[in-house]
């Protein structure tokens, strides 16, 4: 399929470069989508052969073309994915090479094929047992995997598995990295669906069989069986021999998902997330590109992988803001998932108990089909939600839990049921203040306070990661013992719980403690074993988990989410509290939720207490409409940053002054960003607001392409922004 003159256009894996033309040497066969190595100066750079005449680049003289060096032994990137790369680059103002990087997943596509070593127990029992060894042996019956996978499965450290390996507990297998995979079996363990569930599952199954583009909003209360139901669509894709991609918002959710998947399909799906080992990453990439992997579950980055024959995409917890990537290519995985499904002509399911207003709006517009699961499965009832007015039900001085909530915790402990306290703040205290001079300890690189982490005895910046030891005197006035912690974080709440209930077994669940699927698996195992009485956690515990014995939830501060007040603040608060409340009473035992607030009459709180989800959404949607906010209009932020503030300011001003005057296209700013300094860079923002009918990308591109600014200034565009800091 080599073209005239053997000239091909190659998109190189280098964001600074436009695509370049190369010559295909004698004897080499390439086609559009082939993964190749190309010479660039003295270097060898990977790239993908693109469609002829794609991209508007200057043609170089045929005589000057350099020959390609090699074609990789990997399936070519298919046309629908090439179109998705172009669309994503175009829509989000990114370099096509940056999007391509996610497709090729740095290195995975260019790997050698060395075998991996896997282990399985052979029945040998070590002479000396420890509780960890016992746990491992109990959990690893019939499990084969790498050392790290066995450790994850058993909920023990890698060292424990290595130790057992030395004692001859395992047999050793060499596994070809791309060897045959055990296929998920759609008939392995089908559930008995309720009538509601059946109705919804049938619609999705038909769409999978029809294999045409279609977007479903699967809207079902927490515990209604959304996962169970979309598994039926996955089963149908398996029967059609098509691949399924399941996107999860948080890698901590992977492990519980895997367990449910195994009981439904008899084997694990292939996973994709940032904490995969390089060797697993390569293997998984190959398996999904060849079509051997039938189901892939992953974080948002799994969206761009080169699936061989994708038949279905599921976006679980589709309302989650973590699907929006905030650095590199600023894309929203939910929205790109819909676009990919359109390109691939397949159905996509957005599942949520608290759908985004944007998604509901698409249903109203007739673009998405709504599938509803109105009730919890198996007769479980929705939890009772009660507001606790902190101005009436006052916590003792220096404490954060209201007496009513403390009583409820005590009662729940007595019943040997589990409780969850939710506060979306990591660390011990969000602010450290000097009592003598009033100094507040700030990050040297960011406009942000240093957050005390007492467990690690450090102060940390949650924006740039800067850490410092906890000072023993004020850095400003040098007064000793004058520093006080202000406000609570989860660690502080946990301390309060321990003082109140010394006998209670507690756990803190945040990204500091649960930073890998293995840690999450450990936590789940402990909860299921009843080894934890009270969990104190951040948003990490609000989603996905299903603990039958968890019956009490306390929201420590429902008002935090409303501070700062960007356009989605109320919606986000509502979603977060509804999700965390949804963890309570998921089985036979009813759940109770207390929401601590200083504003019990706020519409968010009232909607939660009355269970008036539809009323809340209607009011919010109306408010968005009245304010001309998305989804009734379009937004894009322009973020200008530099280490030199005056340079950043001047560039931002230049951008503002040259704003095009087009009907329905408005530019606000520039203004210093709320997070005026981040990682040592000064930041200024502009906000573009347009009517939906306006071609925002086209106008902005023409505007910004004609401007010049100093090299050290970075100008980033954030289309459909979720963060306004
Ligand atoms: P959601 O994703 O909507 O929160 P889940 O799919 O997690 O709901 O279901 C909640 C619980 O109910 C899970 O433990 C699930 O296994 C169980 N469940 C749901 N539907 C069924 C069913 N048809 N048969 C058996 N168990 C079910
Ligand atoms: Zn910082």
XYZ file of C-alpha atoms and ligand atoms in Angstrom:
753
model
C 0.000 0.000 0.000
C 2.948 2.348 -0.427
C 2.018 5.544 -2.116
C 3.311 7.403 -5.123
C 7.010 8.118 -4.866
C 7.017 6.089 -1.702
C 6.449 9.262 0.247
C 4.608 8.943 3.569
C 3.592 11.474 6.178
C 4.580 10.504 9.709
C 3.259 11.860 12.982
C 6.332 11.699 15.198
C 6.226 11.214 18.928
C 7.519 14.719 19.523
C 5.067 17.415 20.530
C 7.299 20.229 19.290
C 7.256 18.971 15.690
C 4.712 19.031 12.913
C 4.311 15.744 11.036
C 7.179 15.113 8.613
C 7.405 13.334 5.291
C 9.691 10.340 4.821
C 10.607 7.928 2.068
C 9.685 4.256 2.381
C 12.818 2.299 1.526
C 12.845 -0.569 -0.937
C 11.418 -3.728 0.580
C 9.576 -2.058 3.432
C 5.792 -2.232 3.482
C 3.789 0.325 5.438
C 0.202 1.472 5.485
C -1.633 4.316 7.168
C -1.406 3.660 10.880
C 1.841 1.655 10.793
C 4.070 2.231 13.780
C 7.532 3.098 12.524
C 10.925 4.353 13.612
C 12.103 7.410 11.715
C 15.398 9.294 11.629
C 15.361 12.769 13.117
C 18.753 14.454 13.047
C 21.065 11.910 14.603
C 18.227 10.273 16.551
C 15.719 7.528 15.962
C 12.162 8.600 16.820
C 8.968 6.529 16.906
C 5.960 7.691 14.961
C 2.865 6.596 13.082
C 2.308 6.744 9.333
C -0.582 9.127 8.822
C -3.051 9.584 6.020
C -1.726 11.246 2.867
C -2.504 14.966 2.738
C -3.392 14.964 6.425
C -2.229 17.995 8.390
C -1.385 21.229 6.713
C 2.393 20.948 6.508
C 4.948 22.098 4.005
C 5.959 19.468 1.460
C 9.652 18.900 1.219
C 11.407 18.036 -1.992
C 11.268 14.310 -2.744
C 15.035 14.200 -3.104
C 15.518 15.427 0.433
C 13.298 12.776 2.033
C 15.064 10.522 4.481
C 14.151 6.846 4.534
C 12.194 5.269 7.372
C 14.309 2.984 9.526
C 11.927 0.237 10.476
C 8.289 -0.847 10.869
C 7.389 -2.215 14.280
C 5.772 -5.559 14.644
C 2.521 -4.222 16.038
C -0.956 -3.764 14.547
C -1.373 -0.434 12.733
C -3.351 2.340 14.433
C -6.806 2.061 12.859
C -8.551 4.913 11.073
C -11.235 5.595 13.732
C -8.508 6.057 16.335
C -6.494 8.276 14.001
C -9.610 10.445 13.613
C -10.023 10.511 17.398
C -6.440 11.692 17.831
C -7.026 14.493 15.339
C -10.320 15.454 16.936
C -8.906 15.482 20.483
C -5.937 17.603 19.414
C -8.213 19.996 17.586
C -10.911 20.293 20.258
C -8.617 20.605 23.265
C -5.811 22.667 21.672
C -3.229 19.911 22.116
C -0.374 18.746 19.939
C -1.434 15.621 17.990
C 1.822 14.007 19.134
C 0.785 14.476 22.763
C -2.420 12.571 22.105
C -0.507 9.939 20.141
C 1.729 9.467 23.155
C -1.288 8.206 25.129
C -2.093 5.781 22.304
C 1.391 4.344 22.146
C 1.793 4.583 25.897
C 5.479 5.473 25.894
C 7.410 2.388 25.143
C 4.704 -0.229 25.396
C 4.394 -0.294 21.630
C 8.111 -0.694 21.054
C 8.905 -3.384 23.515
C 10.757 -6.644 23.241
C 8.915 -9.818 23.996
C 10.663 -11.249 27.024
C 8.697 -13.806 29.043
C 7.481 -12.997 32.523
C 7.748 -15.340 35.466
C 4.564 -16.335 37.245
C 3.962 -18.464 40.315
C 1.280 -20.739 41.653
C 1.067 -22.626 44.969
C 1.998 -26.287 44.787
C 0.672 -27.454 48.146
C 3.907 -27.113 50.118
C 3.234 -25.682 53.593
C 6.133 -23.848 55.267
C 7.314 -25.154 58.667
C 7.066 -21.798 60.310
C 3.803 -19.916 59.875
C 3.135 -16.238 60.494
C -0.267 -14.565 60.312
C 0.762 -13.023 56.963
C 1.884 -16.310 55.535
C -1.354 -17.891 56.625
C -3.328 -15.103 55.032
C -1.370 -15.479 51.787
C -1.822 -19.228 51.613
C -5.492 -18.914 52.297
C -6.030 -16.267 49.614
C -3.850 -17.695 46.873
C -5.572 -20.997 46.246
C -5.796 -21.383 42.453
C -4.191 -18.020 41.767
C -1.370 -17.744 39.267
C 0.550 -14.513 38.801
C 3.692 -12.476 39.174
C 5.116 -11.892 42.652
C 3.580 -8.446 42.829
C 0.205 -9.693 41.680
C 0.206 -12.454 44.286
C 1.096 -9.911 46.963
C -1.825 -7.723 45.878
C -4.224 -10.655 45.832
C -3.154 -11.859 49.258
C -3.081 -8.396 50.790
C 0.474 -8.944 52.049
C 3.812 -7.383 51.170
C 5.991 -8.502 48.293
C 8.573 -9.607 50.875
C 6.135 -12.147 52.335
C 5.561 -13.700 48.894
C 9.287 -13.723 48.143
C 9.853 -15.461 51.465
C 7.294 -18.136 50.628
C 8.843 -18.529 47.183
C 12.218 -19.303 48.788
C 10.548 -21.972 50.911
C 9.337 -23.740 47.769
C 5.670 -22.963 48.235
C 5.200 -22.055 44.567
C 5.771 -23.615 41.195
C 7.380 -21.346 38.666
C 6.067 -20.731 35.122
C 7.532 -18.845 32.209
C 4.734 -17.009 30.497
C 5.074 -15.516 27.061
C 4.189 -11.842 27.405
C 1.597 -12.168 24.700
C 0.596 -15.710 25.401
C -2.943 -16.917 25.324
C -5.158 -15.308 27.907
C -7.950 -17.002 29.768
C -11.067 -15.615 28.136
C -13.867 -14.203 30.262
C -16.866 -16.471 29.962
C -20.178 -14.646 29.456
C -22.094 -17.630 30.836
C -19.897 -18.172 33.917
C -22.021 -16.686 36.694
C -25.031 -14.757 35.402
C -27.138 -13.130 38.152
C -30.882 -13.401 38.510
C -31.881 -9.904 37.428
C -34.931 -8.065 38.756
C -37.552 -6.942 36.249
C -36.217 -3.389 36.203
C -32.682 -4.642 35.746
C -33.711 -7.019 32.984
C -35.477 -4.320 31.042
C -32.386 -2.089 31.131
C -29.970 -4.917 30.394
C -31.987 -5.944 27.339
C -31.836 -2.476 25.818
C -28.060 -2.353 26.242
C -27.587 -5.886 24.935
C -29.538 -5.077 21.814
C -27.408 -2.008 21.224
C -24.232 -4.073 21.551
C -25.592 -6.653 19.116
C -26.604 -3.920 16.687
C -23.087 -2.458 17.018
C -23.981 1.083 16.152
C -23.231 4.368 17.876
C -25.550 5.142 20.746
C -25.055 6.875 24.094
C -26.884 5.612 27.161
C -27.161 7.405 30.456
C -27.567 4.595 32.993
C -29.066 6.478 35.911
C -29.680 4.357 38.980
C -29.551 5.091 42.694
C -26.544 3.792 44.643
C -26.915 0.054 45.131
C -29.439 -0.422 42.321
C -27.167 -2.860 40.506
C -25.732 -0.690 37.746
C -22.554 -2.754 37.630
C -24.505 -5.994 37.582
C -26.615 -4.696 34.714
C -23.833 -3.318 32.538
C -22.024 -6.629 33.002
C -24.836 -8.076 30.853
C -23.862 -5.681 28.079
C -20.237 -6.787 28.540
C -21.390 -10.413 28.297
C -23.138 -9.634 25.044
C -19.970 -8.020 23.647
C -18.055 -11.165 24.621
C -20.591 -13.298 22.769
C -20.081 -11.097 19.714
C -16.318 -11.516 20.174
C -15.952 -7.768 20.661
C -13.794 -5.949 23.177
C -15.137 -3.834 26.037
C -13.460 -0.916 27.760
C -14.614 -0.062 31.288
C -13.369 3.289 32.569
C -13.223 3.818 36.340
C -12.544 7.203 37.907
C -10.064 5.987 40.510
C -7.507 3.201 40.473
C -8.423 2.414 44.065
C -11.668 1.001 42.678
C -9.925 -1.479 40.411
C -9.474 -4.287 42.927
C -13.101 -4.528 44.145
C -14.150 -4.324 40.505
C -11.846 -7.222 39.599
C -13.393 -9.416 42.265
C -16.894 -8.806 40.997
C -15.732 -9.380 37.458
C -14.209 -12.734 38.367
C -17.408 -13.936 39.980
C -19.416 -12.932 36.906
C -16.976 -13.972 34.147
C -14.655 -16.486 35.789
C -11.400 -14.645 35.130
C -9.895 -11.215 35.490
C -10.047 -8.492 32.883
C -6.889 -6.741 31.730
C -6.097 -3.621 33.734
C -4.635 -0.276 32.753
C -3.551 2.451 35.183
C -0.588 4.525 36.243
C 0.741 2.110 38.835
C 1.104 -0.816 36.407
C 4.603 -2.176 36.207
C 6.328 -1.511 32.909
C 6.351 -5.212 32.002
C 2.609 -5.538 32.648
C 1.993 -2.341 30.727
C 3.747 -3.776 27.676
C 1.968 -7.064 27.926
C -1.439 -5.494 28.361
C -0.875 -3.057 25.518
C 0.003 -5.944 23.199
C -2.932 -8.005 24.356
C -5.497 -5.310 23.712
C -3.921 -4.232 20.435
C -3.944 -7.822 19.165
C -7.489 -8.445 20.374
C -6.446 -11.166 22.829
C -7.641 -9.075 25.757
C -11.417 -9.010 25.630
C -12.173 -6.674 28.497
C -9.974 -3.829 29.706
C -10.689 -1.934 32.895
C -8.741 1.200 33.444
C -8.330 4.810 34.365
C -8.992 7.562 31.850
C -5.704 6.963 30.012
C -7.072 3.587 28.825
C -9.414 5.509 26.557
C -6.808 6.180 23.899
C -5.394 2.669 23.585
C -5.470 0.934 20.178
C -8.137 -1.746 20.751
C -8.327 -4.284 17.960
C -12.130 -4.502 17.773
C -13.870 -2.438 20.384
C -17.586 -3.155 20.763
C -18.604 -1.274 23.893
C -17.399 1.461 26.248
C -18.640 1.837 29.827
C -17.845 4.971 31.818
C -18.600 4.075 35.434
C -19.309 6.864 37.946
C -19.475 9.057 34.868
C -20.172 12.210 36.887
C -16.726 12.068 38.497
C -14.598 15.144 37.964
C -11.467 12.986 37.978
C -12.279 12.002 34.396
C -11.099 15.480 33.503
C -7.350 15.541 33.019
C -5.874 18.788 34.300
C -2.347 18.649 32.926
C -0.774 17.649 29.633
C -3.704 17.182 27.254
C -6.621 18.726 29.139
C -9.354 16.364 27.990
C -12.500 15.000 29.595
C -12.509 11.212 29.319
C -16.305 11.016 29.498
C -16.703 13.325 26.527
C -13.890 11.756 24.512
C -15.409 8.326 25.238
C -18.597 9.451 23.519
C -16.561 10.768 20.603
C -14.611 7.527 20.331
C -17.843 5.531 20.304
C -19.125 7.731 17.514
C -15.955 7.074 15.477
C -15.996 3.355 16.170
C -19.770 3.096 15.664
C -20.393 1.359 18.983
C -22.569 2.000 22.053
C -21.284 3.819 25.132
C -22.831 3.675 28.601
C -22.406 6.496 31.124
C -23.324 5.022 34.511
C -23.995 7.159 37.574
C -26.242 7.570 40.582
C -25.760 11.318 40.342
C -25.398 12.184 36.650
C -23.801 15.436 35.646
C -26.152 18.198 34.587
C -24.381 18.121 31.210
C -25.351 14.475 30.732
C -28.956 15.010 31.794
C -29.148 17.912 29.396
C -28.051 15.625 26.544
C -30.915 13.302 27.460
C -33.346 16.218 27.322
C -31.958 17.200 23.938
C -32.657 13.690 22.692
C -28.982 12.865 22.146
C -28.627 10.249 24.890
C -31.074 7.505 25.829
C -31.969 7.419 29.517
C -32.033 4.043 31.283
C -33.270 4.192 34.852
C -32.915 1.858 37.832
C -35.103 3.585 40.372
C -34.696 1.285 43.385
C -32.003 -0.462 45.356
C -31.598 -4.134 44.595
C -33.024 -6.807 46.864
C -35.334 -4.545 48.801
C -32.515 -2.575 50.463
C -33.859 0.865 51.303
C -32.223 4.212 50.646
C -30.597 5.564 53.804
C -32.323 8.129 55.959
C -30.491 11.471 55.650
C -30.640 13.953 58.495
C -29.024 17.390 58.750
C -27.261 18.312 61.991
C -27.262 22.063 62.552
C -23.809 22.817 63.969
C -25.052 26.108 65.410
C -27.492 24.131 67.622
C -25.869 20.732 68.027
C -22.503 22.142 69.018
C -19.362 20.000 69.250
C -17.361 20.526 72.486
C -14.512 23.038 72.217
C -11.686 21.751 70.056
C -13.864 18.945 68.678
C -15.604 18.605 65.339
C -18.246 15.938 65.842
C -21.690 17.034 67.076
C -23.089 15.227 70.142
C -25.866 13.626 68.079
C -23.335 12.119 65.699
C -21.141 10.939 68.574
C -24.155 9.185 70.142
C -24.975 7.535 66.852
C -21.388 6.317 66.496
C -21.484 4.893 69.988
C -24.731 3.085 69.305
C -23.412 1.704 66.039
C -20.270 0.451 67.760
C -22.497 -1.274 70.290
C -24.356 -3.000 67.469
C -21.022 -4.058 65.953
C -21.873 -2.272 62.732
C -19.451 -0.165 60.739
C -19.410 3.620 60.408
C -17.875 6.046 57.972
C -16.930 9.670 58.607
C -16.419 11.703 55.470
C -14.301 14.846 55.232
C -12.740 15.888 51.989
C -9.493 17.104 53.518
C -6.305 15.114 53.707
C -3.859 15.529 56.547
C -4.309 16.727 60.111
C -5.070 20.399 59.659
C -5.380 22.575 56.572
C -3.602 25.542 58.114
C -0.837 26.194 60.628
C -0.974 29.595 62.315
C 1.324 31.437 64.755
C -0.630 32.520 67.822
C 1.920 35.245 68.570
C 2.331 37.053 65.243
C -0.530 35.664 63.160
C 1.825 34.239 60.514
C 0.355 31.475 58.343
C 2.713 28.936 56.873
C 2.477 29.104 53.098
C 4.039 27.074 50.319
C 7.078 28.849 48.881
C 6.008 27.820 45.349
C 2.242 28.254 45.428
C -0.491 30.529 46.723
C -1.534 27.845 49.159
C -1.219 26.951 52.810
C 0.991 24.129 53.903
C -1.145 21.286 55.224
C -0.055 19.532 58.391
C 0.351 15.766 58.060
C 0.863 14.580 61.588
C 1.307 10.925 60.670
C 4.427 11.789 58.712
C 5.296 14.824 60.891
C 5.509 17.092 57.929
C 3.806 20.005 56.275
C 2.887 19.434 52.644
C 1.602 21.538 49.779
C -1.274 19.742 48.077
C -0.669 21.634 44.845
C 3.029 21.116 44.113
C 4.001 18.424 46.595
C 6.513 20.597 48.452
C 7.152 19.212 51.946
C 8.938 20.571 55.008
C 9.518 19.195 58.464
C 7.060 20.461 61.024
C 8.742 23.590 62.464
C 8.981 23.848 66.259
C 8.975 27.613 66.199
C 7.351 30.271 64.057
C 9.416 30.867 60.913
C 8.403 34.547 61.074
C 8.728 35.666 64.706
C 10.715 32.684 66.034
C 8.383 32.318 68.990
C 8.452 28.785 70.323
C 5.370 26.644 70.940
C 3.245 29.295 69.270
C 2.138 27.324 66.217
C -1.409 26.014 66.246
C -3.238 23.749 63.851
C -6.420 25.313 62.476
C -9.372 23.319 61.233
C -9.702 19.606 60.810
C -8.389 17.132 58.289
C -9.142 13.410 58.353
C -6.209 12.664 60.675
C -7.566 15.065 63.249
C -11.063 13.595 63.033
C -9.549 10.166 63.486
C -7.731 11.394 66.622
C -11.019 12.696 67.970
C -12.667 9.323 67.336
C -9.844 7.511 69.119
C -10.195 9.754 72.160
C -13.947 9.252 72.239
C -13.820 5.503 71.587
C -10.410 4.133 72.568
C -11.541 0.583 71.874
C -12.754 1.310 68.316
C -10.623 0.106 65.424
C -10.167 2.967 62.977
C -8.788 3.449 59.488
C -7.904 6.539 57.510
C -8.653 6.299 53.800
C -7.119 8.985 51.605
C -4.756 9.104 48.657
C -1.953 9.195 51.261
C -2.899 5.796 52.645
C -4.534 4.132 49.598
C -2.182 4.883 46.754
C -2.249 1.616 44.866
C -4.753 -1.102 43.970
C -2.940 -3.336 46.470
C -3.578 -0.896 49.317
C -7.208 -0.635 48.282
C -7.522 -4.406 48.246
C -6.083 -4.493 51.721
C -8.596 -1.966 52.965
C -11.502 -3.832 51.369
C -10.347 -7.104 52.906
C -10.163 -5.526 56.364
C -13.605 -3.990 56.032
C -15.081 -7.265 54.875
C -13.420 -9.141 57.716
C -14.957 -6.678 60.165
C -11.498 -5.579 61.340
C -12.438 -1.900 61.088
C -15.194 -0.171 63.064
C -14.893 3.420 61.943
C -13.447 4.680 58.661
C -12.441 8.301 58.276
C -11.982 9.149 54.624
C -11.892 11.682 51.821
C -13.737 11.506 48.488
C -11.847 8.272 47.906
C -14.444 6.420 50.011
C -17.464 8.046 48.403
C -17.635 5.822 45.369
C -17.911 2.246 44.289
C -17.446 0.425 47.564
C -20.064 -1.963 48.807
C -19.824 -2.889 52.493
C -22.971 -4.643 53.747
C -22.226 -3.955 57.415
C -21.637 -0.224 56.936
C -24.775 1.411 58.282
C -23.798 4.847 59.558
C -22.300 7.724 57.595
C -21.372 11.115 59.045
C -20.529 14.017 56.766
C -18.240 16.114 58.958
C -18.562 19.385 57.068
C -21.091 19.677 54.265
C -20.320 23.354 53.803
C -16.733 23.074 52.523
C -17.779 22.127 49.009
C -19.788 25.321 48.647
C -16.828 27.564 49.476
C -15.086 29.097 46.519
C -18.345 28.741 44.628
C -17.525 27.922 41.010
C -20.411 27.125 38.723
C -20.535 23.457 39.700
C -20.031 23.882 43.476
C -23.605 23.056 44.471
C -23.865 20.178 42.017
C -20.568 18.728 43.192
C -21.538 18.979 46.869
C -24.797 17.276 46.130
C -23.112 14.476 44.200
C -20.433 13.936 46.788
C -22.803 13.770 49.743
C -25.328 11.623 47.849
C -22.508 9.241 46.889
C -21.079 8.960 50.389
C -24.589 8.561 51.790
C -24.999 5.785 49.238
C -22.358 3.746 51.055
C -24.737 3.284 53.993
C -27.221 0.460 54.354
C -26.551 -1.297 51.071
C -27.739 -4.699 52.250
C -30.442 -5.889 54.682
C -29.542 -3.452 57.448
C -30.936 0.055 56.935
C -28.512 2.966 56.825
C -28.519 6.348 58.506
C -26.664 9.461 57.396
C -25.921 12.613 59.410
C -24.855 15.708 57.550
C -23.171 18.371 59.691
C -23.762 21.895 58.417
C -24.046 25.507 59.467
C -26.570 26.064 56.684
C -29.291 23.447 57.172
C -31.615 25.435 54.911
C -29.282 25.584 51.927
C -30.967 24.078 48.895
C -28.335 21.336 48.562
C -28.899 20.148 52.127
C -32.665 20.357 51.854
C -32.647 18.342 48.631
C -30.526 15.653 50.288
C -32.671 15.468 53.404
C -35.896 15.280 51.418
C -34.404 12.918 48.873
C -35.552 15.378 46.231
C -32.928 14.701 43.596
C -35.063 15.729 40.654
C -36.097 18.970 42.302
C -32.489 19.841 42.991
C -31.407 19.087 39.443
C -34.242 21.101 37.984
C -33.402 24.130 40.103
C -29.689 23.848 39.309
C -30.350 23.434 35.613
C -32.584 26.513 35.645
C -29.892 28.464 37.489
C -27.315 27.452 34.897
C -29.608 28.502 32.131
C -30.316 31.857 33.728
C -26.593 32.451 34.239
C -25.745 31.441 30.680
C -23.451 28.749 32.033
C -22.647 25.339 30.535
C -24.327 23.278 29.162
C -26.249 26.275 27.813
C -23.085 28.014 26.684
C -19.466 27.064 26.132
C -16.426 28.034 28.174
C -12.704 27.927 27.668
C -10.070 29.196 30.065
C -6.754 30.631 28.978
C -4.040 30.232 31.578
C -0.922 32.315 31.147
C 2.014 31.504 33.393
C 5.657 32.381 33.808
C 8.281 32.521 36.507
C 8.428 36.211 35.710
C 5.202 37.863 36.809
C 5.439 40.936 34.603
C 6.023 38.780 31.520
C 3.000 36.668 32.366
C 0.910 39.754 33.025
C 1.930 41.434 29.775
C 1.167 38.356 27.726
C -2.217 37.970 29.394
C -2.937 41.618 28.676
C -1.892 41.231 25.034
C -4.234 38.269 24.675
C -7.061 40.241 26.272
C -6.496 43.318 24.081
C -6.498 41.336 20.851
C -9.656 39.377 21.629
C -11.732 39.013 18.467
C -15.010 40.872 18.320
C -17.500 38.290 17.235
C -21.194 38.066 18.112
C -21.772 35.585 20.908
C -18.047 35.379 21.718
C -16.980 37.132 24.913
C -13.687 37.313 26.729
C -13.374 38.132 30.424
C -10.109 39.082 32.085
C -7.232 38.824 32.348
C -7.094 38.627 36.114
C -4.600 37.032 38.470
C -5.650 33.416 38.964
C -7.065 32.520 42.404
C -4.079 30.193 42.637
C -1.872 33.135 41.668
C 1.306 31.154 41.981
C 1.712 27.438 41.257
C 5.000 25.531 41.284
C 6.889 28.805 41.202
C 5.010 30.181 38.215
C 2.835 33.293 38.336
C -0.560 32.711 36.789
C -3.139 34.886 35.074
C -6.419 33.761 33.615
C -8.874 34.771 30.938
C -12.253 33.175 30.439
C -13.860 32.778 27.019
C -17.625 32.475 27.041
C -19.528 31.726 23.854
C -22.938 30.765 22.634
C -23.225 27.126 21.723
C -23.589 27.958 18.045
C -20.176 29.670 17.917
C -17.146 27.723 16.650
C -15.018 28.384 19.709
C -12.005 26.381 18.513
C -11.825 28.051 15.125
C -12.027 31.583 16.477
C -9.585 30.959 19.288
C -7.092 29.278 17.028
C -7.023 32.195 14.602
C -6.696 34.595 17.494
C -3.918 32.892 19.438
C -1.901 31.649 16.463
C -1.215 35.197 15.391
C 0.189 36.318 18.722
C 3.733 36.048 20.002
C 5.009 35.971 23.536
C 8.340 35.382 25.283
C 9.614 31.805 25.222
C 9.401 31.390 28.964
C 5.688 32.183 29.011
C 3.302 29.261 28.797
C -0.200 29.782 27.424
C -2.540 26.881 28.081
C -6.109 26.547 26.879
C -8.578 24.563 28.973
C -11.732 23.794 26.979
C -14.861 23.005 29.030
C -12.938 23.794 32.228
C -13.813 22.161 35.554
C -11.172 23.894 37.609
C -11.270 27.657 37.981
C -8.247 28.204 40.220
P -24.532 0.203 41.910
O -23.384 0.017 40.957
O -25.780 0.693 41.235
O -24.213 0.973 43.158
P -24.140 -2.574 42.395
O -24.090 -3.133 41.014
O -22.888 -2.349 43.129
O -24.973 -1.233 42.387
O -25.122 -3.495 43.248
C -25.258 -3.354 44.632
C -25.188 -4.706 45.301
O -26.314 -5.476 44.950
C -23.971 -5.520 44.881
O -23.490 -6.260 45.967
C -24.527 -6.440 43.819
O -23.769 -7.610 43.700
C -25.926 -6.690 44.333
N -26.831 -6.978 43.228
C -27.360 -6.083 42.364
N -28.155 -6.679 41.473
C -28.128 -7.997 41.758
C -28.772 -9.168 41.203
N -29.596 -9.086 40.146
N -28.504 -10.348 41.787
C -27.694 -10.440 42.841
N -27.061 -9.391 43.419
C -27.280 -8.186 42.887
Zn 3.149 24.337 46.541
